[in-house]
Tab-separated table of C-alpha atoms and ligand atoms in Angstrom:
chain	number	residue	atom	x	y	z
A	1	UNK	CA	52.459	-30.464	179.770
A	2	UNK	CA	54.439	-27.818	181.792
A	3	UNK	CA	52.103	-25.265	183.098
A	4	UNK	CA	51.323	-21.988	181.702
A	5	UNK	CA	53.014	-19.985	182.431
A	6	UNK	CA	53.879	-16.012	181.543
A	7	UNK	CA	57.898	-14.699	181.298
A	8	UNK	CA	58.295	-10.768	183.163
A	9	UNK	CA	60.420	-8.963	181.390
A	10	UNK	CA	63.986	-9.811	182.544
A	11	UNK	CA	63.694	-13.067	181.705
A	12	UNK	CA	61.812	-11.630	178.120
A	13	UNK	CA	65.004	-9.781	177.776
A	14	UNK	CA	66.760	-12.765	177.534
A	15	UNK	CA	64.732	-15.035	176.305
A	16	UNK	CA	62.910	-13.511	172.928
A	17	UNK	CA	62.760	-14.141	169.571
A	18	UNK	CA	66.581	-15.960	170.101
A	19	UNK	CA	67.114	-20.343	170.007
A	20	UNK	CA	69.492	-22.128	169.741
A	21	UNK	CA	70.868	-22.505	166.692
A	22	UNK	CA	69.373	-25.221	165.191
A	23	UNK	CA	72.235	-26.839	162.380
A	24	UNK	CA	75.326	-25.975	165.300
A	25	UNK	CA	73.518	-25.207	168.690
A	26	UNK	CA	75.093	-21.845	169.346
A	27	UNK	CA	73.475	-20.369	171.878
A	28	UNK	CA	74.719	-16.707	171.490
A	29	UNK	CA	72.739	-15.275	167.845
A	30	UNK	CA	74.650	-15.482	165.170
A	31	UNK	CA	75.111	-12.542	163.200
A	32	UNK	CA	74.184	-13.454	159.964
A	33	UNK	CA	76.913	-11.455	157.492
A	34	UNK	CA	75.154	-12.092	154.296
A	35	UNK	CA	73.694	-9.834	151.137
A	36	UNK	CA	71.451	-12.916	150.220
A	37	UNK	CA	69.513	-16.661	150.202
A	38	UNK	CA	70.433	-19.487	148.319
A	39	UNK	CA	66.736	-20.087	147.234
A	40	UNK	CA	65.093	-24.080	147.891
A	41	UNK	CA	64.370	-24.540	144.122
A	42	UNK	CA	62.390	-22.238	141.160
A	43	UNK	CA	58.886	-21.837	143.177
A	44	UNK	CA	60.069	-21.307	146.834
A	45	UNK	CA	62.080	-18.505	145.412
A	46	UNK	CA	58.291	-16.957	143.737
A	47	UNK	CA	56.890	-18.016	146.357
A	48	UNK	CA	58.886	-15.290	148.207
A	49	UNK	CA	59.365	-12.534	145.790
A	50	UNK	CA	54.768	-12.518	145.141
A	51	UNK	CA	54.832	-12.711	149.223
A	52	UNK	CA	53.348	-16.176	149.218
A	53	UNK	CA	55.213	-17.664	151.953
A	54	UNK	CA	58.513	-16.006	154.356
A	55	UNK	CA	61.106	-16.570	153.074
A	56	UNK	CA	64.561	-14.876	152.981
A	57	UNK	CA	66.089	-13.541	150.358
A	58	UNK	CA	67.915	-10.262	150.420
A	59	UNK	CA	69.829	-8.548	153.684
A	60	UNK	CA	67.769	-5.678	152.565
A	61	UNK	CA	64.460	-6.618	153.658
A	62	UNK	CA	65.028	-9.009	156.256
A	63	UNK	CA	68.412	-11.309	157.901
A	64	UNK	CA	67.808	-13.602	159.938
A	65	UNK	CA	69.752	-11.961	163.356
A	66	UNK	CA	67.965	-8.448	162.012
A	67	UNK	CA	64.091	-10.384	162.734
A	68	UNK	CA	65.652	-12.192	165.980
A	69	UNK	CA	66.196	-8.537	166.957
A	70	UNK	CA	62.177	-7.679	165.555
A	71	UNK	CA	61.146	-10.489	167.114
A	72	UNK	CA	63.019	-9.302	171.119
A	73	UNK	CA	61.829	-5.384	170.233
A	74	UNK	CA	58.202	-6.391	169.504
A	75	UNK	CA	58.231	-8.596	171.842
A	76	UNK	CA	59.574	-6.247	174.994
A	77	UNK	CA	56.717	-3.342	173.947
A	78	UNK	CA	53.865	-5.958	173.799
A	79	UNK	CA	52.853	-5.238	169.490
A	80	UNK	CA	52.299	-7.142	167.110
A	81	UNK	CA	55.370	-7.355	165.037
A	82	UNK	CA	58.283	-4.667	163.855
A	83	UNK	CA	60.680	-4.200	161.800
A	84	UNK	CA	64.171	-2.427	162.471
A	85	UNK	CA	66.099	-0.103	160.244
A	86	UNK	CA	68.895	1.582	159.785
A	87	UNK	CA	68.912	4.383	162.399
A	88	UNK	CA	66.055	6.236	164.915
A	89	UNK	CA	64.962	8.644	161.972
A	90	UNK	CA	64.750	6.504	159.351
A	91	UNK	CA	62.302	4.205	161.463
A	92	UNK	CA	60.411	7.333	162.259
A	93	UNK	CA	60.421	8.216	158.007
A	94	UNK	CA	60.043	5.005	156.817
A	95	UNK	CA	56.629	4.821	159.599
A	96	UNK	CA	55.760	7.702	158.616
A	97	UNK	CA	55.823	6.892	154.679
A	98	UNK	CA	53.839	3.498	154.287
A	99	UNK	CA	50.960	5.368	155.974
A	100	UNK	CA	50.914	8.886	154.371
A	101	UNK	CA	50.285	10.232	151.014
A	102	UNK	CA	50.954	13.747	149.573
A	103	UNK	CA	47.247	16.090	150.396
A	104	UNK	CA	47.937	14.060	153.992
A	105	UNK	CA	48.461	16.126	157.525
A	106	UNK	CA	49.969	15.532	159.985
A	107	UNK	CA	49.869	16.649	164.639
A	108	UNK	CA	53.356	16.673	166.245
A	109	UNK	CA	54.423	17.639	169.380
A	110	UNK	CA	56.631	20.584	169.125
A	111	UNK	CA	59.100	19.297	172.352
A	112	UNK	CA	61.374	16.814	169.732
A	113	UNK	CA	64.779	15.437	169.453
A	114	UNK	CA	66.337	17.944	167.759
A	115	UNK	CA	67.115	15.803	164.184
A	116	UNK	CA	63.268	14.747	164.151
A	117	UNK	CA	61.877	18.535	164.340
A	118	UNK	CA	64.321	19.600	161.524
A	119	UNK	CA	62.983	16.094	160.020
A	120	UNK	CA	59.869	16.189	160.035
A	121	UNK	CA	60.569	19.972	159.443
A	122	UNK	CA	61.500	19.825	156.111
A	123	UNK	CA	61.246	16.055	154.487
A	124	UNK	CA	57.233	16.154	155.881
A	125	UNK	CA	57.031	19.948	153.111
A	126	UNK	CA	59.591	17.806	149.809
A	127	UNK	CA	56.508	15.090	150.361
A	128	UNK	CA	53.652	17.867	151.010
A	129	UNK	CA	52.464	16.974	153.968
A	130	UNK	CA	51.282	19.420	155.786
A	131	UNK	CA	51.846	19.354	159.627
A	132	UNK	CA	51.276	21.416	162.047
A	133	UNK	CA	53.160	21.910	165.741
A	134	UNK	CA	51.754	21.461	168.918
A	135	UNK	CA	52.269	22.152	172.584
A	136	UNK	CA	52.901	18.672	174.171
A	137	UNK	CA	50.848	19.118	176.834
A	138	UNK	CA	47.721	20.795	175.725
A	139	UNK	CA	45.553	18.134	174.234
A	140	UNK	CA	42.355	20.630	173.843
A	141	UNK	CA	45.565	21.811	171.681
A	142	UNK	CA	45.738	18.899	169.952
A	143	UNK	CA	42.397	18.756	169.529
A	144	UNK	CA	41.524	22.067	167.568
A	145	UNK	CA	44.719	21.353	165.062
A	146	UNK	CA	43.261	18.450	164.483
A	147	UNK	CA	41.839	19.266	160.645
A	148	UNK	CA	39.979	16.747	158.148
A	149	UNK	CA	42.947	15.487	156.239
A	150	UNK	CA	45.157	14.750	159.404
A	151	UNK	CA	46.508	10.927	158.877
A	152	UNK	CA	48.693	10.964	162.236
A	153	UNK	CA	49.730	12.332	166.074
A	154	UNK	CA	52.940	12.084	166.835
A	155	UNK	CA	55.146	12.649	170.838
A	156	UNK	CA	57.707	11.410	172.196
A	157	UNK	CA	56.950	9.497	175.969
A	158	UNK	CA	60.062	12.060	177.593
A	159	UNK	CA	60.148	14.540	175.361
A	160	UNK	CA	64.400	15.470	174.692
A	161	UNK	CA	64.651	17.987	176.067
A	162	UNK	CA	62.418	19.557	177.759
A	163	UNK	CA	61.650	15.972	180.112
A	164	UNK	CA	57.956	17.249	179.224
A	165	UNK	CA	54.794	13.645	179.602
A	166	UNK	CA	53.183	12.857	177.121
A	167	UNK	CA	49.698	11.487	177.991
A	168	UNK	CA	49.335	9.321	175.864
A	169	UNK	CA	45.899	7.374	176.859
A	170	UNK	CA	44.803	10.614	175.846
A	171	UNK	CA	46.141	11.152	173.088
A	172	UNK	CA	44.812	8.072	171.976
A	173	UNK	CA	41.416	7.765	172.714
A	174	UNK	CA	41.717	11.628	170.868
A	175	UNK	CA	43.299	9.931	167.507
A	176	UNK	CA	41.706	6.917	167.413
A	177	UNK	CA	38.012	9.032	167.291
A	178	UNK	CA	39.198	10.238	164.247
A	179	UNK	CA	40.058	7.489	162.904
A	180	UNK	CA	43.837	8.227	163.329
A	181	UNK	CA	46.738	6.379	164.709
A	182	UNK	CA	48.772	7.757	167.421
A	183	UNK	CA	52.747	8.080	167.213
A	184	UNK	CA	55.359	7.320	170.293
A	185	UNK	CA	58.906	8.152	170.091
A	186	UNK	CA	60.148	5.982	174.000
A	187	UNK	CA	63.684	5.883	172.556
A	188	UNK	CA	63.999	8.165	176.173
A	189	UNK	CA	61.640	5.252	178.208
A	190	UNK	CA	62.642	2.059	177.261
A	191	UNK	CA	60.248	-0.443	177.051
A	192	UNK	CA	61.375	-1.074	180.683
A	193	UNK	CA	59.311	2.031	182.102
A	194	UNK	CA	56.852	2.008	180.105
A	195	UNK	CA	54.957	0.806	176.730
A	196	UNK	CA	52.301	3.047	174.957
A	197	UNK	CA	51.142	-0.451	172.881
A	198	UNK	CA	49.608	-0.627	176.604
A	199	UNK	CA	48.206	2.915	177.265
A	200	UNK	CA	46.673	2.711	173.583
A	201	UNK	CA	49.340	3.831	171.413
A	202	UNK	CA	49.570	2.232	167.289
A	203	UNK	CA	52.663	2.499	166.282
A	204	UNK	CA	55.876	2.401	169.116
A	205	UNK	CA	59.805	3.596	167.280
A	206	UNK	CA	62.913	3.729	168.611
A	207	UNK	CA	66.036	4.916	167.486
A	208	UNK	CA	68.062	2.057	169.094
A	209	UNK	CA	71.244	3.698	168.296
A	210	UNK	CA	70.345	4.481	172.457
A	211	UNK	CA	69.563	3.002	175.221
A	212	UNK	CA	68.870	-0.394	174.145
A	213	UNK	CA	72.405	-0.500	172.414
A	214	UNK	CA	73.472	0.702	175.875
A	215	UNK	CA	76.668	0.794	174.826
A	216	UNK	CA	77.492	3.909	172.264
A	217	UNK	CA	79.022	2.042	169.544
A	218	UNK	CA	75.980	0.995	166.969
A	219	UNK	CA	73.541	3.236	165.338
A	220	UNK	CA	69.621	1.981	164.462
A	221	UNK	CA	66.047	2.166	164.268
A	222	UNK	CA	62.657	0.267	164.708
A	223	UNK	CA	59.091	0.653	164.380
A	224	UNK	CA	56.291	-1.719	166.958
A	225	UNK	CA	53.060	-1.838	165.750
A	226	UNK	CA	50.174	-2.805	168.259
A	227	UNK	CA	48.000	-4.169	165.138
A	228	UNK	CA	45.162	-2.856	166.636
A	229	UNK	CA	45.015	0.027	163.984
A	230	UNK	CA	42.057	-0.211	161.846
A	231	UNK	CA	43.984	1.027	157.482
A	232	UNK	CA	40.872	-0.238	156.117
A	233	UNK	CA	38.464	2.687	157.730
A	234	UNK	CA	38.196	4.934	154.472
A	235	UNK	CA	41.242	7.363	155.329
A	236	UNK	CA	44.524	4.826	154.594
A	237	UNK	CA	43.756	4.679	151.541
A	238	UNK	CA	48.035	3.995	151.421
A	239	UNK	CA	47.644	1.003	152.996
A	240	UNK	CA	43.592	-0.533	152.290
A	241	UNK	CA	43.952	-0.173	148.388
A	242	UNK	CA	45.734	-2.120	145.878
A	243	UNK	CA	49.418	-1.264	145.884
A	244	UNK	CA	50.781	-0.255	142.619
A	245	UNK	CA	54.190	-1.036	143.842
A	246	UNK	CA	53.275	-4.871	144.418
A	247	UNK	CA	52.125	-5.796	141.275
A	248	UNK	CA	48.427	-5.142	142.820
A	249	UNK	CA	49.051	-6.516	145.993
A	250	UNK	CA	46.238	-5.210	148.366
A	251	UNK	CA	48.713	-5.033	151.941
A	252	UNK	CA	46.008	-4.657	154.181
A	253	UNK	CA	43.139	-7.375	152.981
A	254	UNK	CA	46.016	-10.008	151.936
A	255	UNK	CA	47.711	-10.022	156.003
A	256	UNK	CA	45.267	-8.683	158.485
A	257	UNK	CA	47.010	-6.938	161.794
A	258	UNK	CA	50.432	-7.624	159.771
A	259	UNK	CA	49.543	-5.471	156.707
A	260	UNK	CA	51.140	-2.600	157.956
A	261	UNK	CA	54.310	-3.898	158.602
A	262	UNK	CA	54.304	-6.109	155.767
A	263	UNK	CA	54.363	-3.254	154.107
A	264	UNK	CA	57.222	-1.032	155.149
A	265	UNK	CA	58.621	-4.062	154.666
A	266	UNK	CA	58.138	-5.163	151.022
A	267	UNK	CA	58.012	-1.793	149.868
A	268	UNK	CA	58.978	1.404	151.988
A	269	UNK	CA	62.385	-0.702	154.216
A	270	UNK	CA	63.504	-2.213	150.106
A	271	UNK	CA	61.930	1.506	148.177
A	272	UNK	CA	64.739	2.938	150.902
A	273	UNK	CA	66.857	0.777	151.165
A	274	UNK	CA	68.032	1.511	154.902
A	275	UNK	CA	68.504	-1.229	156.199
A	276	UNK	CA	69.525	-2.402	158.952
A	277	UNK	CA	72.977	-3.891	159.165
A	278	UNK	CA	72.676	-8.452	161.079
A	279	UNK	CA	76.589	-6.751	162.723
A	280	UNK	CA	73.633	-4.133	165.047
A	281	UNK	CA	71.879	-6.386	165.085
A	282	UNK	CA	73.193	-7.990	167.129
A	283	UNK	CA	74.980	-5.546	169.555
A	284	UNK	CA	71.452	-4.479	170.036
A	285	UNK	CA	70.025	-7.976	170.822
A	286	UNK	CA	73.544	-7.532	173.585
A	287	UNK	CA	71.978	-4.342	174.709
A	288	UNK	CA	68.443	-6.260	175.732
A	289	UNK	CA	69.593	-8.696	177.499
A	290	UNK	CA	70.706	-5.399	180.557
A	291	UNK	CA	68.238	-3.057	179.722
A	292	UNK	CA	65.824	-3.958	183.025
A	293	UNK	CA	69.094	-4.289	185.021
A	294	UNK	CA	71.300	-0.441	183.257
A	295	UNK	CA	67.909	1.181	182.933
A	296	UNK	CA	66.929	0.677	186.876
A	297	UNK	CA	70.257	1.819	187.446
A	298	UNK	CA	69.623	4.813	185.185
A	299	UNK	CA	67.148	5.190	186.640
A	300	UNK	CA	68.794	5.578	190.143
A	301	UNK	CA	71.427	8.071	189.609
A	302	UNK	CA	69.518	10.098	187.794
A	303	UNK	CA	67.054	11.488	190.920
A	304	UNK	CA	70.168	11.930	192.547
A	305	UNK	CA	72.256	13.405	190.343
A	306	UNK	CA	69.160	15.015	189.251
A	307	UNK	CA	68.776	16.241	193.928
A	308	UNK	CA	71.944	17.630	193.932
A	309	UNK	CA	71.419	20.016	191.189
A	310	UNK	CA	68.426	21.161	192.138
A	311	UNK	CA	70.074	21.713	195.666
A	312	UNK	CA	73.150	24.167	194.267
A	313	UNK	CA	73.101	28.084	193.933
A	314	UNK	CA	74.804	27.626	190.021
A	315	UNK	CA	71.693	25.758	189.827
A	316	UNK	CA	68.049	27.621	188.246
A	317	UNK	CA	66.044	24.945	187.363
A	318	UNK	CA	65.833	20.991	186.925
A	319	UNK	CA	64.150	19.628	184.026
A	320	UNK	CA	63.336	16.296	185.653
A	321	UNK	CA	59.964	14.656	185.908
A	322	UNK	CA	60.498	12.889	189.217
A	323	UNK	CA	61.127	15.707	191.081
A	324	UNK	CA	57.891	17.871	193.370
A	325	UNK	CA	58.579	20.923	191.343
A	326	UNK	CA	57.907	19.484	187.936
A	327	UNK	CA	53.919	19.768	186.299
A	328	UNK	CA	54.860	17.001	184.151
A	329	UNK	CA	55.455	14.504	187.362
A	330	UNK	CA	51.994	13.382	188.072
A	331	UNK	CA	51.651	12.009	183.962
A	332	UNK	CA	55.323	10.903	185.364
A	333	UNK	CA	53.758	8.536	188.276
A	334	UNK	CA	50.630	7.061	185.393
A	335	UNK	CA	52.875	6.191	183.305
A	336	UNK	CA	56.453	6.496	184.254
A	337	UNK	CA	56.070	4.492	187.711
A	338	UNK	CA	59.057	3.261	187.833
A	339	UNK	CA	61.375	6.040	187.250
A	340	UNK	CA	60.947	9.726	184.324
A	341	UNK	CA	64.123	8.168	182.468
A	342	UNK	CA	67.910	9.353	182.799
A	343	UNK	CA	68.265	11.566	180.419
A	344	UNK	CA	66.813	15.718	181.847
A	345	UNK	CA	67.506	19.220	181.757
A	346	UNK	CA	69.045	21.890	184.032
A	347	UNK	CA	69.509	25.618	183.594
A	348	UNK	CA	71.953	27.633	184.780
A	349	UNK	CA	72.178	31.072	186.411
A	350	UNK	CA	74.497	32.779	184.083
A	351	UNK	CA	72.834	31.894	180.652
A	352	UNK	CA	74.649	30.770	177.282
A	353	UNK	CA	78.973	31.794	179.367
A	354	UNK	CA	78.083	29.513	181.771
A	355	UNK	CA	77.485	26.794	180.344
A	356	UNK	CA	80.147	26.070	178.046
A	357	UNK	CA	82.413	27.067	181.502
A	358	UNK	CA	80.469	24.840	182.714
A	359	UNK	CA	81.202	21.823	179.387
A	360	UNK	CA	84.140	22.235	179.610
A	361	UNK	CA	85.395	21.722	183.425
A	362	UNK	CA	84.127	18.838	183.595
A	363	UNK	CA	86.258	15.207	183.567
A	364	UNK	CA	83.849	12.459	183.596
A	365	UNK	CA	80.869	13.496	181.542
A	366	UNK	CA	81.682	13.556	178.220
A	367	UNK	CA	80.500	16.349	175.825
A	368	UNK	CA	79.367	14.563	173.038
A	369	UNK	CA	75.293	14.266	170.698
A	370	UNK	CA	74.066	10.818	171.575
A	371	UNK	CA	71.736	9.649	174.787
A	372	UNK	CA	71.332	6.349	176.527
A	373	UNK	CA	74.796	5.316	176.916
A	374	UNK	CA	76.248	3.599	179.512
A	375	UNK	CA	78.733	7.236	180.087
A	376	UNK	CA	76.723	10.233	181.058
A	377	UNK	CA	77.305	12.388	178.798
A	378	UNK	CA	76.145	16.238	178.774
A	379	UNK	CA	75.961	18.951	176.086
A	380	UNK	CA	75.094	22.389	175.342
A	381	UNK	CA	71.851	22.208	173.084
A	382	UNK	CA	71.371	24.946	171.836
A	383	UNK	CA	74.542	25.290	170.185
A	384	UNK	CA	74.822	21.783	168.980
A	385	UNK	CA	71.663	19.182	169.086
A	386	UNK	CA	68.504	21.919	168.728
A	387	UNK	CA	71.279	24.833	166.612
A	388	UNK	CA	68.846	24.938	163.271
A	389	UNK	CA	66.844	26.433	164.963
A	390	UNK	CA	65.432	29.819	165.699
A	391	UNK	CA	64.840	31.758	169.163
A	392	UNK	CA	61.053	31.353	168.653
A	393	UNK	CA	61.273	27.381	168.009
A	394	UNK	CA	63.605	26.913	170.987
A	395	UNK	CA	61.420	28.298	173.457
A	396	UNK	CA	59.250	25.452	171.333
A	397	UNK	CA	60.964	23.815	172.817
A	398	UNK	CA	61.686	24.596	176.171
A	399	UNK	CA	65.007	24.695	175.892
A	400	UNK	CA	66.661	28.084	177.056
A	401	UNK	CA	70.658	29.661	176.146
A	402	UNK	CA	71.762	28.864	179.794
A	403	UNK	CA	70.193	24.173	179.646
A	404	UNK	CA	72.942	21.546	179.839
A	405	UNK	CA	71.369	18.552	179.668
A	406	UNK	CA	72.682	15.453	180.764
A	407	UNK	CA	72.747	11.607	180.017
A	408	UNK	CA	72.973	10.481	183.040
A	409	UNK	CA	74.927	7.015	182.946
A	410	UNK	CA	75.202	3.925	185.112
A	411	UNK	CA	79.056	5.372	187.094
A	412	UNK	CA	79.153	5.368	191.641
A	413	UNK	CA	76.045	7.947	191.615
A	414	UNK	CA	79.043	10.057	193.819
A	415	UNK	CA	81.592	9.943	191.763
A	416	UNK	CA	79.340	11.572	188.532
A	417	UNK	CA	78.111	14.301	191.951
A	418	UNK	CA	82.028	14.937	192.178
A	419	UNK	CA	82.043	15.515	188.923
A	420	UNK	CA	79.444	17.790	188.719
A	421	UNK	CA	80.268	19.422	192.057
A	422	UNK	CA	84.314	20.993	190.828
A	423	UNK	CA	82.390	21.464	187.476
A	424	UNK	CA	79.881	24.422	188.983
A	425	UNK	CA	82.633	25.494	191.025
A	426	UNK	CA	83.975	26.466	188.892
A	427	UNK	CA	81.137	29.145	187.307
A	428	UNK	CA	82.809	31.438	189.840
B	501	PLP	C1	68.824	9.789	168.593
B	501	PLP	C2	66.928	10.283	168.651
B	501	PLP	C3	66.665	9.998	166.857
B	501	PLP	C4	66.512	10.185	166.042
B	501	PLP	O1	67.658	8.711	166.323
B	501	PLP	P1	69.277	8.422	165.309
B	501	PLP	O2	68.862	6.130	165.248
B	501	PLP	O3	70.299	8.796	166.086
B	501	PLP	O4	68.560	7.594	163.676
B	501	PLP	C5	64.896	9.477	167.419
B	501	PLP	N1	63.964	10.258	168.146
B	501	PLP	C6	64.460	10.365	169.924
B	501	PLP	C7	64.136	11.253	170.941
B	501	PLP	C8	66.361	10.498	170.018
B	501	PLP	O5	67.065	10.747	171.197
């Protein structure tokens, strides 16, 4: 027997969840492009549908390629398991849908991805779930906003686009004292830069569309469960009680630490139907193999670009959490010791008009609505991703009329700085 040995992050990013395919010996994970699976016999089929045996029935609920991706990401985040979805927003909806019911209340950071702000505002109202947005930096503010109906606290490790760093440990303590889970969107940090579960988060969600895929090719999302939260504390009947949507099964009692994940898959994914395609799962597996290499390079380039911008007279402020002037520097040191990501905002002295001229003058940066690509990207949030928000909401999200968001890619840093310098020159 070899000695006990724990594999490092780079090794797990390449190997976790995948083994050579036993029938053909294929080393890469095959794309199981199939809707369904032939049952061994009638009893096996019944056992699968009763959840007495864990096995493939139909690819809306599970698929071997998707399962390999789920296992790898759960491993990298340090969770007990995960369920993948067709997009990051589908993953968030499903994670909340599984734990909440009408009359519940949730707290969310006011500095979130624009699509998430819109999603929460409208969807939660339709579901009759109360929602309060709070300043992510003000832990006392989160505490004051708690109500007896508050069932979940939600924020992003690195806020988009304000660049704030969430005080995960403090908020996890607050949530747990209230008998509620802390859910964290770790899209911008990825498990390479931060693993929220290590700081007490209970549920971690990702838009795999971003750094996990890493090449701007595929939309997907995933929900990871720490397995630590006690859903039987009397506040989550929807997880703990016999389920009318699954012939009276109690997910918590039957599956223990896997109860929430089983309900998320067997009920919520089954009923919402937003399944990840096996092809996209394959591309996300490819992405994860190089995630640590890419993230290290993204961070290195982001640091150099931030430093250049901070010294330029056409730039009024740079909101990168590692900078000496950042109010989030201490939190970044604690939660993101290997780098505060590669997506950050800066403000142009010239406001909205300068924003338009600047973006149109860039040649290497692509103007589009995405982040986390190997390619460098740029956008003007006030006129695009956060367009649905009014001025007060924009201000609460930390966005001004001249705010520019960069997603720094893995090209040569000198080339990125060359492009930024010439586009800033166009403002004179
Ligand atoms: C993109 C993004 C989402 C939404 O993910 P999709 O895959 O586009 O649905 C959620 N959160 C953050 C931080 C994102 O960047």
